[in-house]
Amino acid sequence: MKKALALILALALSLSLFGCSPAEAPEDSPNAGGDGTQAAAGAFVGNESDEYYMVSFLSGIDYWKHCFEGMEDAGNALGVTTKYTGQTDSDVAGQVAVLEQVIAQSPKGIAVTCVNSAALADTINSAKEQGISVVCFDSDSPTSDRSSYLSTGNSEAGRIAAEYLVPLCGGEGKIAVLYTVGAENSESRVQGFEAWCAENAPGEIVKVNDAGYTTAATDNMSAALQANDDLVGLFCVDGIAGTAGPTAVAESGKDLRVLAFDVDTTVLDKVKNGEIDATVAQGMYNMGFWSMMFLYTEANGLSAKALPQNVDTGVTIVTKENVDEYYPK
């Protein structure tokens, strides 16, 4: 389903960016036939010798596998070569070195998620100066010359989470949110959650700090459950919370409706076995798919307009009905 939708949207984007239908081309186009119609090798049919890279940090995690799946599918549809690499940990200098190595290969384009926005800016700018297209996804480098940034709109994701969870709790009652206090993405999700509740279902929201560690998150959530006997729901706002929150609820023996965030295999298993109701999946596939489409569009001069600076790649509520689609391949 998600691949079919992405391909349909890709076609729509290609038409709007290129400014003509796949069956039409200017008469002086190298791909045009004698009657001005598009030849078989059209503008959106690439060359497999053209290489496009995805560069990440913590390169072994499942999250990036979903992102690269999207990039790879788009690359296959276009007929170009896609490659994945990254720094194995979160070492900033290490990712800079990996990105420099990729630039040395002179690819057509690079999609990079930045472990540190400031540290990668000069290297991204260096790639652009060499004529390499660069977009950022998931984690940005806003001071760099990257052409676009594709990511989850976290405030909107929080609103969508509330829209799903609150009615599941009967539309009222006390709901806990478990998250890393101070983390920008988590704070934005909580703000979106609160905003939806204020507009649609005013009620008390209990904020619990997961402190960025599974043990602390479990302990803090357990304490909140003991202090609030009337909790009816729990929104686990980040990956740590998605593992720790359900554990604390299960240990308490209480019956809460639980919504997690992200698609760690442990969380997916809990959705599948009914331990939690659902989880919020970020648009990882879309990040990769549209990063590839944007890179190809820019690298081949297919749009007279600049790429959009910021793109919200959306979220999906994952339940028992669609959970199998989100296991890493």
mmCIF file of C-alpha atoms in Angstrom:
data_model
loop_
_atom_site.group_PDB
_atom_site.id
_atom_site.type_symbol
_atom_site.label_atom_id
_atom_site.label_comp_id
_atom_site.label_asym_id
_atom_site.label_seq_id
_atom_site.Cartn_x
_atom_site.Cartn_y
_atom_site.Cartn_z
ATOM 1 C CA MET A 1 0.000 0.000 0.000
ATOM 2 C CA LYS A 2 2.624 2.553 1.030
ATOM 3 C CA LYS A 3 4.804 1.717 -1.995
ATOM 4 C CA ALA A 4 1.910 2.019 -4.414
ATOM 5 C CA LEU A 5 0.930 5.375 -2.920
ATOM 6 C CA ALA A 6 4.497 6.603 -3.073
ATOM 7 C CA LEU A 7 4.781 5.644 -6.747
ATOM 8 C CA ILE A 8 1.509 7.390 -7.572
ATOM 9 C CA LEU A 9 2.673 10.504 -5.735
ATOM 10 C CA ALA A 10 6.033 10.266 -7.503
ATOM 11 C CA LEU A 11 4.319 10.401 -10.865
ATOM 12 C CA ALA A 12 2.279 13.405 -9.769
ATOM 13 C CA LEU A 13 5.416 15.136 -8.504
ATOM 14 C CA SER A 14 7.295 14.385 -11.700
ATOM 15 C CA LEU A 15 4.543 15.962 -13.772
ATOM 16 C CA SER A 16 4.406 19.102 -11.632
ATOM 17 C CA LEU A 17 8.172 19.503 -11.428
ATOM 18 C CA PHE A 18 8.998 18.746 -15.034
ATOM 19 C CA GLY A 19 6.085 20.736 -16.395
ATOM 20 C CA CYS A 20 4.910 18.265 -19.033
ATOM 21 C CA SER A 21 3.391 14.816 -19.154
ATOM 22 C CA PRO A 22 5.550 11.691 -19.602
ATOM 23 C CA ALA A 23 4.182 11.438 -23.155
ATOM 24 C CA GLU A 24 5.272 14.946 -24.156
ATOM 25 C CA ALA A 25 8.582 16.710 -24.508
ATOM 26 C CA PRO A 26 9.882 19.806 -26.241
ATOM 27 C CA GLU A 27 10.681 19.071 -29.884
ATOM 28 C CA ASP A 28 14.352 19.876 -29.355
ATOM 29 C CA SER A 29 14.591 17.554 -26.337
ATOM 30 C CA PRO A 30 17.186 14.763 -26.742
ATOM 31 C CA ASN A 31 14.456 12.348 -25.654
ATOM 32 C CA ALA A 32 11.835 13.596 -28.110
ATOM 33 C CA GLY A 33 10.727 11.717 -31.167
ATOM 34 C CA GLY A 34 10.297 13.380 -34.539
ATOM 35 C CA ASP A 35 6.709 14.294 -33.695
ATOM 36 C CA GLY A 36 7.667 15.835 -30.352
ATOM 37 C CA THR A 37 6.544 12.825 -28.284
ATOM 38 C CA GLN A 38 8.691 11.462 -25.512
ATOM 39 C CA ALA A 39 11.037 8.666 -26.562
ATOM 40 C CA ALA A 40 11.271 5.476 -24.517
ATOM 41 C CA ALA A 41 14.180 6.861 -22.499
ATOM 42 C CA GLY A 42 12.266 9.745 -20.929
ATOM 43 C CA ALA A 43 13.312 12.387 -18.473
ATOM 44 C CA PHE A 44 12.500 10.117 -15.538
ATOM 45 C CA VAL A 45 14.458 7.167 -16.874
ATOM 46 C CA GLY A 46 17.933 7.363 -15.416
ATOM 47 C CA ASN A 47 21.276 5.733 -16.021
ATOM 48 C CA GLU A 48 22.348 2.891 -13.728
ATOM 49 C CA SER A 49 25.897 4.270 -13.740
ATOM 50 C CA ASP A 50 24.592 7.309 -11.846
ATOM 51 C CA GLU A 51 25.040 6.753 -8.114
ATOM 52 C CA TYR A 52 23.042 8.241 -5.248
ATOM 53 C CA TYR A 53 24.048 7.671 -1.616
ATOM 54 C CA MET A 54 22.240 7.625 1.689
ATOM 55 C CA VAL A 55 24.538 8.516 4.616
ATOM 56 C CA SER A 56 23.481 7.980 8.240
ATOM 57 C CA PHE A 57 24.836 7.637 11.767
ATOM 58 C CA LEU A 58 24.139 4.622 14.014
ATOM 59 C CA SER A 59 24.024 2.943 10.634
ATOM 60 C CA GLY A 60 22.889 -0.492 11.815
ATOM 61 C CA ILE A 61 19.509 0.481 13.323
ATOM 62 C CA ASP A 62 16.250 -0.618 11.730
ATOM 63 C CA TYR A 63 15.015 2.955 11.344
ATOM 64 C CA TRP A 64 17.464 3.671 8.525
ATOM 65 C CA LYS A 65 16.651 0.363 6.846
ATOM 66 C CA HIS A 66 13.097 1.592 6.342
ATOM 67 C CA CYS A 67 14.425 4.902 4.982
ATOM 68 C CA PHE A 68 16.796 3.225 2.541
ATOM 69 C CA GLU A 69 14.053 0.853 1.394
ATOM 70 C CA GLY A 70 12.180 3.927 0.136
ATOM 71 C CA MET A 71 15.270 5.379 -1.523
ATOM 72 C CA GLU A 72 16.114 2.056 -3.131
ATOM 73 C CA ASP A 73 12.598 1.610 -4.516
ATOM 74 C CA ALA A 74 12.657 5.105 -6.009
ATOM 75 C CA GLY A 75 16.109 4.478 -7.463
ATOM 76 C CA ASN A 76 14.966 1.223 -9.026
ATOM 77 C CA ALA A 77 11.930 2.953 -10.521
ATOM 78 C CA LEU A 78 14.186 5.622 -12.013
ATOM 79 C CA GLY A 79 16.853 3.177 -13.178
ATOM 80 C CA VAL A 80 19.740 4.578 -11.127
ATOM 81 C CA THR A 81 22.046 3.015 -8.528
ATOM 82 C CA THR A 82 21.488 3.641 -4.817
ATOM 83 C CA LYS A 83 23.975 2.876 -2.060
ATOM 84 C CA TYR A 84 23.793 3.001 1.728
ATOM 85 C CA THR A 85 26.574 3.776 4.166
ATOM 86 C CA GLY A 86 27.089 5.551 7.466
ATOM 87 C CA GLN A 87 28.965 5.922 10.719
ATOM 88 C CA THR A 88 28.365 2.898 12.963
ATOM 89 C CA ASP A 89 27.971 5.026 16.113
ATOM 90 C CA SER A 90 27.079 8.640 16.881
ATOM 91 C CA ASP A 91 30.636 9.955 16.586
ATOM 92 C CA VAL A 92 30.453 13.322 14.826
ATOM 93 C CA ALA A 93 33.953 13.235 13.346
ATOM 94 C CA GLY A 94 33.257 9.718 12.136
ATOM 95 C CA GLN A 95 30.204 10.778 10.166
ATOM 96 C CA VAL A 96 32.048 13.735 8.691
ATOM 97 C CA ALA A 97 34.755 11.328 7.509
ATOM 98 C CA VAL A 98 32.167 8.964 5.982
ATOM 99 C CA LEU A 99 30.498 11.845 4.165
ATOM 100 C CA GLU A 100 33.867 13.042 2.835
ATOM 101 C CA GLN A 101 34.579 9.522 1.540
ATOM 102 C CA VAL A 102 31.232 9.475 -0.252
ATOM 103 C CA ILE A 103 31.851 12.893 -1.800
ATOM 104 C CA ALA A 104 35.182 11.593 -3.114
ATOM 105 C CA GLN A 105 33.208 9.028 -5.162
ATOM 106 C CA SER A 106 31.555 11.927 -7.054
ATOM 107 C CA PRO A 107 27.978 10.631 -6.849
ATOM 108 C CA LYS A 108 25.090 12.493 -8.476
ATOM 109 C CA GLY A 109 23.400 13.045 -5.133
ATOM 110 C CA ILE A 110 23.521 12.397 -1.389
ATOM 111 C CA ALA A 111 20.719 12.092 1.176
ATOM 112 C CA VAL A 112 22.196 12.604 4.633
ATOM 113 C CA THR A 113 20.792 12.534 8.151
ATOM 114 C CA CYS A 114 23.019 14.611 10.408
ATOM 115 C CA VAL A 115 24.230 13.504 13.817
ATOM 116 C CA ASN A 116 25.190 17.146 14.402
ATOM 117 C CA SER A 117 23.722 19.937 12.300
ATOM 118 C CA ALA A 118 26.599 22.386 12.638
ATOM 119 C CA ALA A 119 29.448 19.896 12.252
ATOM 120 C CA LEU A 120 28.286 18.594 8.861
ATOM 121 C CA ALA A 121 27.463 21.966 7.294
ATOM 122 C CA ASP A 122 30.908 22.626 5.776
ATOM 123 C CA THR A 123 31.119 19.119 4.334
ATOM 124 C CA ILE A 124 27.641 19.398 2.820
ATOM 125 C CA ASN A 125 28.624 22.760 1.336
ATOM 126 C CA SER A 126 31.734 21.165 -0.122
ATOM 127 C CA ALA A 127 29.585 18.573 -1.888
ATOM 128 C CA LYS A 128 27.323 21.265 -3.297
ATOM 129 C CA GLU A 129 30.331 23.245 -4.558
ATOM 130 C CA GLN A 130 31.393 20.124 -6.471
ATOM 131 C CA GLY A 131 28.020 19.907 -8.188
ATOM 132 C CA ILE A 132 26.624 17.102 -6.019
ATOM 133 C CA SER A 133 22.973 17.438 -5.038
ATOM 134 C CA VAL A 134 22.355 17.125 -1.281
ATOM 135 C CA VAL A 135 19.167 16.832 0.744
ATOM 136 C CA CYS A 136 18.837 16.158 4.466
ATOM 137 C CA PHE A 137 16.293 13.806 5.991
ATOM 138 C CA ASP A 138 15.159 13.108 9.565
ATOM 139 C CA SER A 139 17.952 15.239 11.129
ATOM 140 C CA ASP A 140 18.759 18.539 9.463
ATOM 141 C CA SER A 141 21.717 20.805 8.829
ATOM 142 C CA PRO A 142 19.782 24.066 8.463
ATOM 143 C CA THR A 143 22.846 26.311 8.170
ATOM 144 C CA SER A 144 24.216 24.307 5.242
ATOM 145 C CA ASP A 145 23.414 24.721 1.548
ATOM 146 C CA ARG A 146 21.388 21.494 1.401
ATOM 147 C CA SER A 147 18.504 21.790 -1.041
ATOM 148 C CA SER A 148 15.684 20.377 1.092
ATOM 149 C CA TYR A 149 14.861 18.792 4.432
ATOM 150 C CA LEU A 150 12.410 15.880 4.682
ATOM 151 C CA SER A 151 11.262 14.862 8.137
ATOM 152 C CA THR A 152 8.415 14.164 10.534
ATOM 153 C CA GLY A 153 6.358 17.194 11.541
ATOM 154 C CA ASN A 154 6.507 16.393 15.244
ATOM 155 C CA SER A 155 3.773 18.740 16.435
ATOM 156 C CA GLU A 156 1.369 17.340 13.851
ATOM 157 C CA ALA A 157 2.427 13.815 14.817
ATOM 158 C CA GLY A 158 1.446 14.605 18.413
ATOM 159 C CA ARG A 159 -1.975 15.830 17.275
ATOM 160 C CA ILE A 160 -2.529 12.658 15.258
ATOM 161 C CA ALA A 161 -1.529 10.572 18.284
ATOM 162 C CA ALA A 162 -4.085 12.370 20.457
ATOM 163 C CA GLU A 163 -6.764 12.039 17.795
ATOM 164 C CA TYR A 164 -6.269 8.259 17.890
ATOM 165 C CA LEU A 165 -5.657 7.630 21.603
ATOM 166 C CA VAL A 166 -8.177 9.921 23.317
ATOM 167 C CA PRO A 167 -11.307 8.437 21.664
ATOM 168 C CA LEU A 168 -9.892 4.994 22.430
ATOM 169 C CA CYS A 169 -9.959 6.034 26.104
ATOM 170 C CA GLY A 170 -13.598 7.058 25.875
ATOM 171 C CA GLY A 171 -12.909 10.678 25.016
ATOM 172 C CA GLU A 172 -12.111 11.723 28.576
ATOM 173 C CA GLY A 173 -10.001 10.851 31.597
ATOM 174 C CA LYS A 174 -6.427 11.297 32.703
ATOM 175 C CA ILE A 175 -3.713 10.384 30.195
ATOM 176 C CA ALA A 176 0.024 10.108 30.820
ATOM 177 C CA VAL A 177 2.681 11.119 28.323
ATOM 178 C CA LEU A 178 6.080 9.485 28.791
ATOM 179 C CA TYR A 179 8.967 11.216 27.008
ATOM 180 C CA THR A 180 12.474 12.632 27.237
ATOM 181 C CA VAL A 181 11.913 16.046 28.789
ATOM 182 C CA GLY A 182 13.947 18.678 26.965
ATOM 183 C CA ALA A 183 14.385 16.714 23.723
ATOM 184 C CA GLU A 184 13.136 19.007 20.957
ATOM 185 C CA ASN A 185 11.340 16.375 18.893
ATOM 186 C CA SER A 186 9.602 14.855 21.919
ATOM 187 C CA GLU A 187 8.626 18.236 23.308
ATOM 188 C CA SER A 188 7.039 19.152 19.962
ATOM 189 C CA ARG A 189 5.028 15.925 19.940
ATOM 190 C CA VAL A 190 3.778 16.575 23.458
ATOM 191 C CA GLN A 191 2.814 20.128 22.506
ATOM 192 C CA GLY A 192 0.815 18.831 19.547
ATOM 193 C CA PHE A 193 -0.849 16.219 21.755
ATOM 194 C CA GLU A 194 -1.781 18.836 24.340
ATOM 195 C CA ALA A 195 -3.077 21.241 21.696
ATOM 196 C CA TRP A 196 -5.451 18.640 20.248
ATOM 197 C CA CYS A 197 -6.706 17.706 23.707
ATOM 198 C CA ALA A 198 -7.283 21.358 24.630
ATOM 199 C CA GLU A 199 -9.430 21.811 21.535
ATOM 200 C CA ASN A 200 -11.293 18.507 21.588
ATOM 201 C CA ALA A 201 -11.159 16.726 24.934
ATOM 202 C CA PRO A 202 -9.971 18.856 27.849
ATOM 203 C CA GLY A 203 -8.632 16.676 30.616
ATOM 204 C CA GLU A 204 -5.584 16.230 32.781
ATOM 205 C CA ILE A 205 -2.338 15.182 31.153
ATOM 206 C CA VAL A 206 0.322 13.694 33.425
ATOM 207 C CA LYS A 207 3.852 14.310 32.132
ATOM 208 C CA VAL A 208 6.459 11.679 32.996
ATOM 209 C CA ASN A 209 10.175 11.999 32.161
ATOM 210 C CA ASP A 210 11.733 8.877 30.624
ATOM 211 C CA ALA A 211 15.170 10.497 31.116
ATOM 212 C CA GLY A 212 16.437 8.887 27.914
ATOM 213 C CA TYR A 213 17.106 5.535 29.612
ATOM 214 C CA THR A 214 14.940 2.416 29.664
ATOM 215 C CA THR A 215 15.471 1.654 33.368
ATOM 216 C CA ALA A 216 14.724 5.207 34.490
ATOM 217 C CA ALA A 217 11.735 5.375 32.148
ATOM 218 C CA THR A 218 10.253 2.164 33.547
ATOM 219 C CA ASP A 219 10.800 3.283 37.149
ATOM 220 C CA ASN A 220 9.355 6.750 36.565
ATOM 221 C CA MET A 221 6.308 5.382 34.764
ATOM 222 C CA SER A 222 5.722 2.836 37.518
ATOM 223 C CA ALA A 223 5.774 5.642 40.090
ATOM 224 C CA ALA A 224 3.300 7.656 38.011
ATOM 225 C CA LEU A 225 0.948 4.690 37.789
ATOM 226 C CA GLN A 226 1.019 4.290 41.562
ATOM 227 C CA ALA A 227 0.397 7.993 42.103
ATOM 228 C CA ASN A 228 -2.445 8.192 39.581
ATOM 229 C CA ASP A 229 -4.942 5.373 40.006
ATOM 230 C CA ASP A 230 -7.307 7.017 37.536
ATOM 231 C CA LEU A 231 -5.019 6.955 34.489
ATOM 232 C CA VAL A 232 -6.878 5.609 31.464
ATOM 233 C CA GLY A 233 -4.262 6.005 28.743
ATOM 234 C CA LEU A 234 -0.568 6.315 28.011
ATOM 235 C CA PHE A 235 1.193 7.946 25.076
ATOM 236 C CA CYS A 236 4.794 6.763 24.806
ATOM 237 C CA VAL A 237 6.269 9.685 22.907
ATOM 238 C CA ASP A 238 9.671 8.324 21.854
ATOM 239 C CA GLY A 239 11.545 5.077 21.300
ATOM 240 C CA ILE A 240 12.713 4.672 24.896
ATOM 241 C CA ALA A 241 9.193 5.275 26.189
ATOM 242 C CA GLY A 242 7.758 2.818 23.677
ATOM 243 C CA THR A 243 9.681 0.002 25.313
ATOM 244 C CA ALA A 244 9.564 1.111 28.952
ATOM 245 C CA GLY A 245 5.978 2.363 29.143
ATOM 246 C CA PRO A 246 4.245 -0.901 28.216
ATOM 247 C CA THR A 247 6.553 -2.773 30.615
ATOM 248 C CA ALA A 248 5.529 -0.527 33.515
ATOM 249 C CA VAL A 249 1.846 -0.893 32.637
ATOM 250 C CA ALA A 250 2.114 -4.682 32.424
ATOM 251 C CA GLU A 251 3.909 -4.853 35.773
ATOM 252 C CA SER A 252 1.251 -2.674 37.405
ATOM 253 C CA GLY A 253 -1.552 -4.988 36.340
ATOM 254 C CA LYS A 254 -3.640 -1.976 35.266
ATOM 255 C CA ASP A 255 -5.709 -1.846 32.094
ATOM 256 C CA LEU A 256 -4.641 1.231 30.120
ATOM 257 C CA ARG A 257 -4.936 2.023 26.442
ATOM 258 C CA VAL A 258 -1.364 2.444 25.217
ATOM 259 C CA LEU A 259 -0.015 4.170 22.103
ATOM 260 C CA ALA A 260 3.713 3.987 21.387
ATOM 261 C CA PHE A 261 5.945 5.843 18.921
ATOM 262 C CA ASP A 262 8.285 4.418 16.250
ATOM 263 C CA VAL A 263 8.592 0.881 14.962
ATOM 264 C CA ASP A 264 11.254 -0.877 16.985
ATOM 265 C CA THR A 265 10.753 -4.627 16.602
ATOM 266 C CA THR A 266 9.987 -4.956 20.307
ATOM 267 C CA VAL A 267 7.198 -2.392 19.973
ATOM 268 C CA LEU A 268 5.830 -4.043 16.832
ATOM 269 C CA ASP A 269 5.707 -7.366 18.676
ATOM 270 C CA LYS A 270 3.686 -5.733 21.453
ATOM 271 C CA VAL A 271 1.220 -4.364 18.910
ATOM 272 C CA LYS A 272 0.942 -7.743 17.248
ATOM 273 C CA ASN A 273 0.285 -9.666 20.462
ATOM 274 C CA GLY A 274 -2.157 -7.059 21.762
ATOM 275 C CA GLU A 275 -0.017 -5.858 24.658
ATOM 276 C CA ILE A 276 -0.385 -2.311 23.353
ATOM 277 C CA ASP A 277 -3.034 -0.844 21.077
ATOM 278 C CA ALA A 278 -0.885 0.762 18.400
ATOM 279 C CA THR A 279 2.252 2.702 17.608
ATOM 280 C CA VAL A 280 2.959 5.800 15.535
ATOM 281 C CA ALA A 281 5.216 5.094 12.564
ATOM 282 C CA GLN A 282 7.168 7.981 11.119
ATOM 283 C CA GLY A 283 7.276 8.296 7.331
ATOM 284 C CA MET A 284 10.655 6.629 7.076
ATOM 285 C CA TYR A 285 9.937 5.055 3.704
ATOM 286 C CA ASN A 286 8.661 8.400 2.411
ATOM 287 C CA MET A 287 11.790 10.155 3.680
ATOM 288 C CA GLY A 288 13.954 7.852 1.594
ATOM 289 C CA PHE A 289 11.645 7.716 -1.428
ATOM 290 C CA TRP A 290 11.186 11.467 -1.740
ATOM 291 C CA SER A 291 14.831 12.177 -0.931
ATOM 292 C CA MET A 292 15.733 10.108 -3.989
ATOM 293 C CA MET A 293 13.099 11.807 -6.158
ATOM 294 C CA PHE A 294 14.281 15.249 -5.050
ATOM 295 C CA LEU A 295 17.937 14.410 -5.660
ATOM 296 C CA TYR A 296 17.186 13.040 -9.118
ATOM 297 C CA THR A 297 15.038 16.040 -10.017
ATOM 298 C CA GLU A 298 17.722 18.511 -8.988
ATOM 299 C CA ALA A 299 20.714 16.574 -10.312
ATOM 300 C CA ASN A 300 19.120 16.294 -13.743
ATOM 301 C CA GLY A 301 17.722 19.817 -13.925
ATOM 302 C CA LEU A 302 14.137 18.636 -14.272
ATOM 303 C CA SER A 303 12.520 21.533 -12.438
ATOM 304 C CA ALA A 304 12.656 25.228 -13.108
ATOM 305 C CA LYS A 305 11.781 25.815 -9.448
ATOM 306 C CA ALA A 306 13.859 25.205 -6.330
ATOM 307 C CA LEU A 307 13.029 22.203 -4.190
ATOM 308 C CA PRO A 308 10.779 22.861 -1.171
ATOM 309 C CA GLN A 309 12.872 23.780 1.850
ATOM 310 C CA ASN A 310 10.944 21.662 4.343
ATOM 311 C CA VAL A 311 8.717 18.630 3.752
ATOM 312 C CA ASP A 312 6.609 16.830 6.368
ATOM 313 C CA THR A 313 6.723 13.153 5.422
ATOM 314 C CA GLY A 314 3.833 12.273 7.743
ATOM 315 C CA VAL A 315 3.045 9.490 10.200
ATOM 316 C CA THR A 316 0.849 6.381 10.195
ATOM 317 C CA ILE A 317 -0.947 4.659 13.068
ATOM 318 C CA VAL A 318 0.209 1.034 13.121
ATOM 319 C CA THR A 319 -2.272 -1.511 14.514
ATOM 320 C CA LYS A 320 -2.657 -5.272 14.323
ATOM 321 C CA GLU A 321 -4.155 -4.844 10.874
ATOM 322 C CA ASN A 322 -1.045 -3.324 9.254
ATOM 323 C CA VAL A 323 1.771 -4.178 11.677
ATOM 324 C CA ASP A 324 3.383 -6.826 9.451
ATOM 325 C CA GLU A 325 4.166 -4.147 6.879
ATOM 326 C CA TYR A 326 6.514 -2.391 9.296
ATOM 327 C CA TYR A 327 8.884 -5.199 10.244
ATOM 328 C CA PRO A 328 12.325 -4.575 8.706
ATOM 329 C CA LYS A 329 13.060 -6.610 5.618
#
